Coordinates of N, CA and C in Angstrom, one line a residue:
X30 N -25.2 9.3 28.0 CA -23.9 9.5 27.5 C -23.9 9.3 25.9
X31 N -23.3 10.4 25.5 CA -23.4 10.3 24.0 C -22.2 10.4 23.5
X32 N -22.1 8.7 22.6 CA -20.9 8.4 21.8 C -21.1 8.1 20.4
X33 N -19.9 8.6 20.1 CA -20.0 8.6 18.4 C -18.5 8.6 17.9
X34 N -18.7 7.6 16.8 CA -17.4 8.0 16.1 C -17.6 8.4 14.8
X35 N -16.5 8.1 14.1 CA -16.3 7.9 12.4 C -14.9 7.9 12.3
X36 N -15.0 7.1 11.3 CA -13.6 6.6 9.9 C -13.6 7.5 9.1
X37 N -12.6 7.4 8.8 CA -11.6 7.6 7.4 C -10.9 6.7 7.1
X38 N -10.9 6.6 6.2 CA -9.1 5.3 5.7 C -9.2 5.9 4.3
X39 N -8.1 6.5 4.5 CA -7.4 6.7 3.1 C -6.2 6.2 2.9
X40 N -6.3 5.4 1.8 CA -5.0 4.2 1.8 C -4.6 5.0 0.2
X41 N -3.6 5.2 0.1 CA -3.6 5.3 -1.7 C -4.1 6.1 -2.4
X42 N -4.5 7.5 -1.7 CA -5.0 7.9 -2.1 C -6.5 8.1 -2.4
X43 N -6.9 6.9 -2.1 CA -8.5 6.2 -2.4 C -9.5 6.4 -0.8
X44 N -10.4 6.9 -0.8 CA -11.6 7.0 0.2 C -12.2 5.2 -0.2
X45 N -11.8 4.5 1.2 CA -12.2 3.3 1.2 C -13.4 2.7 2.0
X46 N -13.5 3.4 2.8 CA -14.9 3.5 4.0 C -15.3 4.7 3.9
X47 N -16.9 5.0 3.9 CA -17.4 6.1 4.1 C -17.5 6.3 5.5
X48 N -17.7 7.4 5.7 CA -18.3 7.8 7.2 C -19.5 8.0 7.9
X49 N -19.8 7.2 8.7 CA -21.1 7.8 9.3 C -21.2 7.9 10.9
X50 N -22.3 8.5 11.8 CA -22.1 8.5 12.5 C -23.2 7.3 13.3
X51 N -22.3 6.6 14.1 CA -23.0 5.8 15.1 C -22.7 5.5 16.4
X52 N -23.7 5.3 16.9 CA -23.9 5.2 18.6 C -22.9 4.2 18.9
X53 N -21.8 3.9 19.4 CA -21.2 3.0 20.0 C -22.4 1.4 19.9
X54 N -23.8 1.6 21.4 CA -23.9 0.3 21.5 C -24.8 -0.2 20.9
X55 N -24.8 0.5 19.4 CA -25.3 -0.2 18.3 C -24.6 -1.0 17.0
X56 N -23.0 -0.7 17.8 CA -21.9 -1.7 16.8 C -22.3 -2.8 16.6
X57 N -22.3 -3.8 15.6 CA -21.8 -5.0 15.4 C -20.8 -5.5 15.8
X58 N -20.3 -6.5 15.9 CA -19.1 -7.4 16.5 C -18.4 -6.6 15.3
X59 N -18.7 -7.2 14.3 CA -18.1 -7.1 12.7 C -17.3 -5.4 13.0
X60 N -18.2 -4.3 12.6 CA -17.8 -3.0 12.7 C -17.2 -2.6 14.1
X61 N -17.2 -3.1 15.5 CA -16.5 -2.7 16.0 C -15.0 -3.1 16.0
X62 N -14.8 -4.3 15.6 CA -13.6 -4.8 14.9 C -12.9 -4.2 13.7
X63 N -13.6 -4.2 13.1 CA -12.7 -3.7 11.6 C -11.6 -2.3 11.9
X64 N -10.5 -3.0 11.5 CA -9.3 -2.6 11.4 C -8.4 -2.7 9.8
X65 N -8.0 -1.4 9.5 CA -7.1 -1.6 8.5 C -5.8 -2.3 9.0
X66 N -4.9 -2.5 7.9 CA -3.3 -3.3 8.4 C -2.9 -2.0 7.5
X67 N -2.0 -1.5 8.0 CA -0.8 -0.2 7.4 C 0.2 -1.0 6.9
X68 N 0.5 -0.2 5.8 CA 1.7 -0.7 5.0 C 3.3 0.0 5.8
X69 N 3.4 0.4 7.0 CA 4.4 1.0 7.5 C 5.7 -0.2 7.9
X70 N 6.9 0.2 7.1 CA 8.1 -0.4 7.7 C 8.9 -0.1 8.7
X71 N 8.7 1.4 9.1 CA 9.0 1.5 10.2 C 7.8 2.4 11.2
X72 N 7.9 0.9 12.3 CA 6.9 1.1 13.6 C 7.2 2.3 14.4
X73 N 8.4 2.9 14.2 CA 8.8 4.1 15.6 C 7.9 4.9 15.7
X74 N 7.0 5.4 14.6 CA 6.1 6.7 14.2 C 6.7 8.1 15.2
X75 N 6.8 8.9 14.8 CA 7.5 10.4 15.2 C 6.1 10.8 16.0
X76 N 6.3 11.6 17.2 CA 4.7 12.9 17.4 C 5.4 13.5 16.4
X77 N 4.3 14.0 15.9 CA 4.7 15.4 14.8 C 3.6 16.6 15.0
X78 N 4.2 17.5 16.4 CA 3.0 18.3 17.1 C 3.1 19.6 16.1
X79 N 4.2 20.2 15.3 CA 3.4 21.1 14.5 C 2.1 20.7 13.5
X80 N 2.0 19.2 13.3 CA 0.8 19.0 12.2 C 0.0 18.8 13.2
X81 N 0.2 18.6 14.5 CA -1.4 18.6 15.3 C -2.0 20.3 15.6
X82 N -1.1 21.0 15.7 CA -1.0 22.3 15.9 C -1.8 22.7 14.5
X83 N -1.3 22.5 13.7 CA -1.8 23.2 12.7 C -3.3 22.6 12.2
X84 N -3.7 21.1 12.5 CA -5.1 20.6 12.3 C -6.0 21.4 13.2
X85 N -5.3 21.7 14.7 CA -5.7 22.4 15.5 C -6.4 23.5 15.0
X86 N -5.6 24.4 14.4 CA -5.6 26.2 14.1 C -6.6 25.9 12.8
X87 N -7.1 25.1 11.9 CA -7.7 24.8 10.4 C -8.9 24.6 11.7
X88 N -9.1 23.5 12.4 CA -10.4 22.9 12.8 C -11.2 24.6 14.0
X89 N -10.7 24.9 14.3 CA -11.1 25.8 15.3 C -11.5 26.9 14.2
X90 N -10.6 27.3 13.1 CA -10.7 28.7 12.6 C -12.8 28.3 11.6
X91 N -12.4 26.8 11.2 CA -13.6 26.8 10.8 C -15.1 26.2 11.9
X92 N -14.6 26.0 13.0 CA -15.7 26.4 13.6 C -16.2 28.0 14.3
X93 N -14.9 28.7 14.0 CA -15.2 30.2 14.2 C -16.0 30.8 12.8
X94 N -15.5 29.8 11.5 CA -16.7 30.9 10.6 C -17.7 30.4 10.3
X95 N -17.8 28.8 10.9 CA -19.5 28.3 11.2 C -20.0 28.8 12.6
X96 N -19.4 30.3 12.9 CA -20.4 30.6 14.1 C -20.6 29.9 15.6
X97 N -19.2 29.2 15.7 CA -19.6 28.2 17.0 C -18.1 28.6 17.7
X98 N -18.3 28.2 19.1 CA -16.7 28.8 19.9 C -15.9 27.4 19.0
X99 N -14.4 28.1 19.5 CA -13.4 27.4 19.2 C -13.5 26.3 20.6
X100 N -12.9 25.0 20.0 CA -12.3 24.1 20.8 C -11.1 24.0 22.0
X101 N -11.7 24.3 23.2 CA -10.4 24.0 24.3 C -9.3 22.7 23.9
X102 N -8.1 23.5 23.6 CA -7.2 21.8 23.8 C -7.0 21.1 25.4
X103 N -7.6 19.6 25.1 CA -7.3 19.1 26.0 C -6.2 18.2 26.6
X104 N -5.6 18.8 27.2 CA -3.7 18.0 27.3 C -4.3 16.6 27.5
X105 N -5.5 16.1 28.4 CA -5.4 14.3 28.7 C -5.8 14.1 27.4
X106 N -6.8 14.7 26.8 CA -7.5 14.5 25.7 C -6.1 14.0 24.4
X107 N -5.1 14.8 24.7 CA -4.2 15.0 23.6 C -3.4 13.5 23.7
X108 N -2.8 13.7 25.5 CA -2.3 12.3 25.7 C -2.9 11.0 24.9
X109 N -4.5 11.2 25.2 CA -5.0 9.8 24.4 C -5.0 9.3 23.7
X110 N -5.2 10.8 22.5 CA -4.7 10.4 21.1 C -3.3 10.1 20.5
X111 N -2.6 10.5 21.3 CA -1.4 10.5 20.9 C -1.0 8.8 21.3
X112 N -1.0 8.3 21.8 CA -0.8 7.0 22.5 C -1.6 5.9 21.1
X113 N -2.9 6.4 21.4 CA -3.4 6.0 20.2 C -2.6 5.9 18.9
X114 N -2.4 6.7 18.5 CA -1.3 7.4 17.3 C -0.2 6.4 16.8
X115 N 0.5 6.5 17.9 CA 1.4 5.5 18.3 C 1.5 3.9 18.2
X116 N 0.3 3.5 19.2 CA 0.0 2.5 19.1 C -0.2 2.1 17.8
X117 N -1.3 2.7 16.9 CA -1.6 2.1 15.5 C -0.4 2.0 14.9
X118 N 0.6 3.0 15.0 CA 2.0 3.6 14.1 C 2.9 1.8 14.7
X119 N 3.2 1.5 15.6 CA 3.9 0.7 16.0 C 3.5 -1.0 16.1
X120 N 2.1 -0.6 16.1 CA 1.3 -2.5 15.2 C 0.7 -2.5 14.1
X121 N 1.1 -1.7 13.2 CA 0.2 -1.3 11.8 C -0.9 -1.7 11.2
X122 N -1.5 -0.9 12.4 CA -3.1 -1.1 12.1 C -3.7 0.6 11.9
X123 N -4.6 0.5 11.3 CA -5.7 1.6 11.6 C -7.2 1.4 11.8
X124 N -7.6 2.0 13.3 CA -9.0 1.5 13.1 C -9.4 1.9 15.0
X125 N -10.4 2.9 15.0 CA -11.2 3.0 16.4 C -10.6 2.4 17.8
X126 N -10.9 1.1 17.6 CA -10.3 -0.2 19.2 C -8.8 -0.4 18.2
X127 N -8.8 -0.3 19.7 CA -7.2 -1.0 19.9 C -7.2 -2.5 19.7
X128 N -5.8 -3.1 19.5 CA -5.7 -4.3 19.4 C -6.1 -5.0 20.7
X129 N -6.2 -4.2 21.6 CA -7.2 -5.1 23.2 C -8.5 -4.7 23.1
X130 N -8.8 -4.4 22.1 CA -10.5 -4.1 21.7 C -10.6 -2.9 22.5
X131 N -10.3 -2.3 22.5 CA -10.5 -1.4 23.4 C -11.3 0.1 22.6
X132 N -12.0 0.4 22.7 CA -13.1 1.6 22.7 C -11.8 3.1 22.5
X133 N -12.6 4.0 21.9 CA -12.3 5.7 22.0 C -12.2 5.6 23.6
X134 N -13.9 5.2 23.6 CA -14.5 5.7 24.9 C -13.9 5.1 25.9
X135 N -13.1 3.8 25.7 CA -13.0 3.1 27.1 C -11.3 3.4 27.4
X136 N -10.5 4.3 26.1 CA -9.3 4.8 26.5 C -9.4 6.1 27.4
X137 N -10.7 6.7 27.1 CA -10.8 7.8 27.9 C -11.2 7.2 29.6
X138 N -11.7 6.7 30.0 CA -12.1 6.5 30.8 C -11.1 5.7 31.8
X139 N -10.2 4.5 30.9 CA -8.9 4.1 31.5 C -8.0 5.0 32.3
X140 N -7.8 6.4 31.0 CA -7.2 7.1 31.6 C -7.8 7.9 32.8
X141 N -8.7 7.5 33.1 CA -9.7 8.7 34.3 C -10.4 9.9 33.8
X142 N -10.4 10.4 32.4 CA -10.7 11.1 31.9 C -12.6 10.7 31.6
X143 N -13.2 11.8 32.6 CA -14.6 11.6 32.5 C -15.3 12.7 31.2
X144 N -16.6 12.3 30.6 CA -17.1 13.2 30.1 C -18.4 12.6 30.0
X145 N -19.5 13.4 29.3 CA -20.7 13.2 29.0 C -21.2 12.4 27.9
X146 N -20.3 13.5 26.6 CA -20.3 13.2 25.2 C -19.3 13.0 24.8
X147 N -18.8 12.3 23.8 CA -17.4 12.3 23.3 C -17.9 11.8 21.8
X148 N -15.9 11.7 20.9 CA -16.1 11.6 19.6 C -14.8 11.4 19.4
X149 N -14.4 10.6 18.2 CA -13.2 10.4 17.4 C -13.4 10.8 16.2
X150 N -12.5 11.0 15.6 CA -12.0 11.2 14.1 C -10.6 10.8 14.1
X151 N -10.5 9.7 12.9 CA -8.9 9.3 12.7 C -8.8 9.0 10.6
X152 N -7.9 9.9 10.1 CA -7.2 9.9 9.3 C -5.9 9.7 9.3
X153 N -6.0 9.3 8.2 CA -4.5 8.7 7.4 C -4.1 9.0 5.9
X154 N -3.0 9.7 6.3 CA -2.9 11.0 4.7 C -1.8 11.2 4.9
X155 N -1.1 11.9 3.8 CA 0.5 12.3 3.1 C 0.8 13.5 4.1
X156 N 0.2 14.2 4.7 CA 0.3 15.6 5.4 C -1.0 16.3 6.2
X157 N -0.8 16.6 6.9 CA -2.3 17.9 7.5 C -2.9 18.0 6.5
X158 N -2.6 18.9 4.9 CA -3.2 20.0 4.9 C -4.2 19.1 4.0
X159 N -3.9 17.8 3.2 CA -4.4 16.6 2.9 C -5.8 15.8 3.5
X160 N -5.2 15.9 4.5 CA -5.9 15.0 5.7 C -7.1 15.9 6.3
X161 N -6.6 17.6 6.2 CA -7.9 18.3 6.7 C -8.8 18.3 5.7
X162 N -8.6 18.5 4.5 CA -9.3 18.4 3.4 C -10.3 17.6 3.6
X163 N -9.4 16.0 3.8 CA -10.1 14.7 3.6 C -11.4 14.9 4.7
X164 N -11.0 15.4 6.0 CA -12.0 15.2 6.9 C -12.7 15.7 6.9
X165 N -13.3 17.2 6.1 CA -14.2 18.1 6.0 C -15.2 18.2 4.9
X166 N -14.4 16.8 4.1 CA -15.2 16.2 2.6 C -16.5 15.1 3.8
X167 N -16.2 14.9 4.8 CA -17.0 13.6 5.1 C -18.0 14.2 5.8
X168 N -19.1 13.7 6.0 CA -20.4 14.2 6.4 C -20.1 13.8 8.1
X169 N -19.4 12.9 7.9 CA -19.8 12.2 9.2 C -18.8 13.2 10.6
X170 N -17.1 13.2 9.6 CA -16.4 13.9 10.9 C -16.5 15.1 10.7
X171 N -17.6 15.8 9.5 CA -17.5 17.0 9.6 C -18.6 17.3 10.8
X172 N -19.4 16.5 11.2 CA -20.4 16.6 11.8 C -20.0 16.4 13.4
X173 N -18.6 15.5 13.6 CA -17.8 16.0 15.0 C -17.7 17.0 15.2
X174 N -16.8 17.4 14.2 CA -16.2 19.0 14.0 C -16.8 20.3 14.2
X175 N -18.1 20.1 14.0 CA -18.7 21.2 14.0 C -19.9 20.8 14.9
X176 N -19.5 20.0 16.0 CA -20.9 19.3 16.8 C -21.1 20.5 18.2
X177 N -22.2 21.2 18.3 CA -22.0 22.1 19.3 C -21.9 21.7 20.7
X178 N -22.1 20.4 21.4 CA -22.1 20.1 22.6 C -20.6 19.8 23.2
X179 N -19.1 19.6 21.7 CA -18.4 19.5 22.1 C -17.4 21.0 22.2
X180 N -16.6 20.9 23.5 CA -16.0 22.0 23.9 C -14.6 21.7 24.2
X181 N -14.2 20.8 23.7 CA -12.7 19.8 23.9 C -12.3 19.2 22.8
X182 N -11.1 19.5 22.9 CA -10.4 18.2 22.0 C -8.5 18.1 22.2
X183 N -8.8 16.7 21.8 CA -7.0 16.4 21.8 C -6.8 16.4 20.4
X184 N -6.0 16.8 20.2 CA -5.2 16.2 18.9 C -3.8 15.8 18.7
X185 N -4.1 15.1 18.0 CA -2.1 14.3 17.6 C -2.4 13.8 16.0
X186 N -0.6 13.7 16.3 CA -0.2 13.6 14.9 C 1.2 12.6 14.8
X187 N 1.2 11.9 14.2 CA 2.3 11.2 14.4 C 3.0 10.4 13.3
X188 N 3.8 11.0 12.4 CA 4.4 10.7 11.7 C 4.9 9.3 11.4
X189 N 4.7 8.3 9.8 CA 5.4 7.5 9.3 C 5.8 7.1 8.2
X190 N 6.3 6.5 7.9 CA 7.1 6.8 6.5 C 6.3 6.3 5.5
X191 N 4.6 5.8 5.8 CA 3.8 6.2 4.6 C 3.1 7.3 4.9
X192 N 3.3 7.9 5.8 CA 2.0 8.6 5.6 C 2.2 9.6 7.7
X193 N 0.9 10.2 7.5 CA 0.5 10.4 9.0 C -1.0 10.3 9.3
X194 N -0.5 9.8 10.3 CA -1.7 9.1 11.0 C -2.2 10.4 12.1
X195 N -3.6 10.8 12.1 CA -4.4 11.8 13.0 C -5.2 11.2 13.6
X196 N -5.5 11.3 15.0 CA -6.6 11.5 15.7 C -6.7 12.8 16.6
X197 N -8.6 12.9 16.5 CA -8.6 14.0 17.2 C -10.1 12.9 17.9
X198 N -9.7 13.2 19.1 CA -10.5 12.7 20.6 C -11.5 14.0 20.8
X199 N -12.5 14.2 20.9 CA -13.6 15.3 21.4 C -14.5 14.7 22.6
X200 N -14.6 15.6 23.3 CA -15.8 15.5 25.0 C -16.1 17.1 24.7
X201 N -17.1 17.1 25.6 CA -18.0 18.2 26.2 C -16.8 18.7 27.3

């Protein structure tokens, strides 16, 4: 089973963690912990599905002109992220585990959602078209994105009044 994530945190404008890609059970206590604190005053965070739609239509179009199929949306896949989304939006945090430590991988699996391979990507930016940018500058989630064994993904988007918060969840 192959797991991988990567960060982003863009706070300010500023790229504050690089990206790379690593094996889940090669975390540190340290790195599977680390969590940003968001400056958000209000916890409600919005879904905001036309900016997941539209990371959607940017992420697919450029794995169509790197030569690889487009990504099936996956509704559980979406659910996860979106929950996710939320969750960070409503305890203002950013960062992989949940505040119950909880894994990408082990939200998928809570939910009953099985796979082989899987992957995260989570930004935090002023808009989509921002945040797509940001994610295709990084070696690491451009290397999600464009990873051939994956054939899924959820995405969300969820609006707050600094910013929006993205995840996109990938499986096989």
């Amino acid at each position: 089973m192959a797991l991988v994530f990567h960060e982003l945190f863009m706070l300010s404008g500023l790229l504050t963690s690089g990206a790379e890609m690593v094996p889940l059970v090669s975390l540190s206590d340290a790195e599977s912990e680390r969590r940003i604190v968001l400056n958000i005053r209000d916890t409600r965070g919005r879904d905001h599905p036309a900016a997941a739609r539209a990371l959607l239509h940017d992420l697919n179009n450029s794995r169509i002109a790197n030569g690889l199929a487009p990504l099936m949306l996956e509704p559980r896949l979406c659910d996860i992220a979106r929950a996710h989304a939320l969750d960070m939006a409503q305890h203002k945090y950013f960062g992989h585990n949940s505040l119950d430590g909880a894994t990408p991988f082990e939200r998928m699996l809570r939910a009953g959602y099985k796979y082989r391979s899987a992957g995260e990507n989570l930004a935090f930016d002023v808009d989509e078209p921002s945040a797509e940018r940001m994610l295709w500058r990084s070696n690491g989630h451009r290397s999600n994105m464009l990873e051939s064994h994956f054939g899924r993904v959820g995405v969300a988007a969820v609006a707050t009044d600094a910013g929006e918060i993205f995840v996109e969840d990938f499986s096989d």
